């Protein structure tokens, strides 16, 4: 018996797959539990149309995510941190701090979508920002001492005048 899966079923298939199973398994378990529907000719046509529309939407999402990843890759962040005597910072720079700095630049990114290497000292680093599924951008993060950040702001203000 052919069925169309509405949800992922372990050891059987993924959502939107058309699979063949034994009649009893389909009628007694998959269909009543809402995991599948019967693959009639009309259901297959509707299923094919839904897949076509999803592919179109997916292509638009991928294009938007690629453009966003390119914009994010051009961003350079400066994060100030308290520093010890030997140039090591107290604690580490986290994804939340990078998300906050990106928000100040106008990019609303969830901290869960940011992958940060272990940043425990001053210097330049790169963090990955996931825009959509496998599409990522890379943000340049410069970690400076707190006093140095104020000097950078003052220099930028002088240059702007």
C-alpha positions as MATLAB code, in Angstrom:
seq = 'XXXXXXXXXXXXXXXXXXXXXXXXXXXXXXXXXXXXXXXXXXXXXXXXXXXXXXXXXXXXXXXXXXXXXXXXXXXXXXXXXXXXXXXXXXXXXXXXXXXXXXXXXXXXXXXXXXXXXXXXXXXXXXXXXXXXXXXXXXXXXXXXXXXXXXXXXXXXXXXXX';
ca = [
       0.000    0.000    0.000;
       1.358    3.410   -0.957;
       1.155    6.263    1.522;
       2.385    9.861    1.737;
       4.137   10.661    5.004;
       2.956   13.788    6.816;
       5.707   13.550    9.468;
       9.135   11.935    9.752;
       8.827    8.266   10.736;
      11.941    6.531   12.022;
      13.150    3.633    9.851;
      10.544    4.472    7.201;
      11.059    7.927    5.686;
      10.820   11.666    5.983;
       7.957   14.111    5.647;
       6.505   14.259    2.117;
       8.020   10.912    1.053;
       5.806    8.481   -0.858;
       6.522    5.016    0.535;
       5.102    1.517    0.238;
       4.226   -0.281    3.476;
       2.145   -3.264    4.499;
      -1.586   -2.584    4.589;
      -2.015   -3.365    8.293;
       0.811   -0.995    9.304;
      -0.733    1.825    7.286;
      -4.387    1.273    8.237;
      -3.867    0.433   11.911;
      -1.017    2.748   12.864;
       0.282    5.361   10.413;
      -3.000    6.798    9.146;
      -4.887    6.875   12.522;
      -1.879    8.450   14.277;
      -1.726   11.202   11.632;
       1.705   10.151   10.350;
       0.488    9.466    6.810;
      -2.335    9.720    4.301;
      -3.380    7.234    1.633;
      -1.599    7.868   -1.699;
      -4.591    8.047   -4.034;
      -4.117    9.581   -7.506;
      -5.739   12.833   -6.400;
      -3.649   12.948   -3.199;
      -0.511   12.446   -5.306;
      -1.462   15.396   -7.542;
      -2.036   17.636   -4.525;
       1.217   16.406   -3.002;
       3.162   17.181   -6.220;
       1.680   20.687   -6.358;
       2.563   21.320   -2.692;
       6.151   20.179   -3.311;
       6.409   22.496   -6.321;
       5.194   25.463   -4.273;
       7.540   24.589   -1.392;
      10.468   24.440   -3.812;
       9.596   27.928   -5.074;
       9.380   29.301   -1.515;
      12.611   27.497   -0.577;
      14.437   29.095   -3.525;
      13.317   32.559   -2.400;
      14.403   31.874    1.195;
      17.813   30.658    0.007;
      18.293   33.755   -2.158;
      17.355   36.069    0.732;
      19.624   34.191    3.139;
      22.555   34.359    0.711;
      22.144   38.126    0.375;
      21.938   38.489    4.170;
      25.069   36.347    4.627;
      26.988   38.573    2.214;
      25.893   41.716    4.108;
      26.843   40.194    7.450;
      30.234   39.094    6.116;
      31.074   42.748    5.432;
      30.448   43.730    9.079;
      33.306   44.239   11.503;
      32.484   44.339   15.201;
      34.541   45.801   18.034;
      33.810   44.336   21.437;
      35.315   45.800   24.593;
      36.301   43.476   27.409;
      37.965   43.807   30.792;
      41.575   42.729   30.485;
      44.080   41.279   32.929;
      47.770   42.093   33.053;
      48.890   39.633   30.373;
      46.302   40.550   27.736;
      43.843   37.841   28.725;
      40.261   38.915   29.168;
      38.133   38.113   32.176;
      35.673   35.429   31.060;
      35.191   35.148   27.307;
      33.335   36.782   24.443;
      30.013   35.002   23.950;
      27.469   34.641   21.183;
      25.107   36.863   23.181;
      27.639   39.720   23.122;
      28.114   39.329   19.383;
      24.327   39.231   18.830;
      24.006   42.421   20.877;
      26.762   44.140   18.847;
      25.074   43.038   15.608;
      21.759   44.448   16.880;
      23.459   47.811   17.394;
      24.516   47.680   13.714;
      20.933   46.875   12.658;
      21.102   43.081   12.245;
      18.643   41.105   14.373;
      20.333   37.725   14.789;
      19.448   35.172   17.464;
      22.393   34.152   19.621;
      21.621   30.491   18.881;
      22.525   31.138   15.235;
      26.027   32.391   16.093;
      28.973   30.028   16.427;
      31.875   31.596   18.297;
      35.347   30.148   18.721;
      36.777   30.269   22.234;
      37.693   33.948   22.587;
      39.656   34.504   25.786;
      42.241   37.065   24.693;
      42.544   40.299   22.752;
      42.774   40.164   18.983;
      40.789   39.562   15.811;
      38.529   36.541   15.438;
      35.809   35.277   13.135;
      32.359   34.094   14.182;
      29.924   32.192   11.962;
      26.362   33.435   11.665;
      23.797   30.964   10.328;
      21.238   32.737    8.164;
      19.246   29.741    6.903;
      19.844   25.996    7.233;
      23.351   25.621    5.729;
      23.920   29.223    4.589;
      26.346   31.050    6.866;
      28.105   34.392    6.936;
      31.330   35.201    8.748;
      31.573   38.217   11.053;
      34.926   39.707   11.939;
      35.141   40.340   15.679;
      37.873   42.529   17.122;
      38.275   42.241   20.884;
      39.851   45.281   22.534;
      40.438   46.434   26.090;
      37.638   48.618   27.494;
      39.805   51.731   27.656;
      40.958   51.172   24.062;
      37.362   51.103   22.777;
      36.748   54.608   24.125;
      39.894   55.801   22.322;
      38.667   54.237   19.068;
      35.311   56.035   19.447;
      37.071   59.365   20.064;
      39.259   58.871   16.974;
      36.193   58.058   14.879;
      34.427   61.192   16.125;
      37.468   63.333   15.296;
      37.683   61.805   11.832;
      33.981   62.512   11.266;
      34.460   66.222   12.057;
];
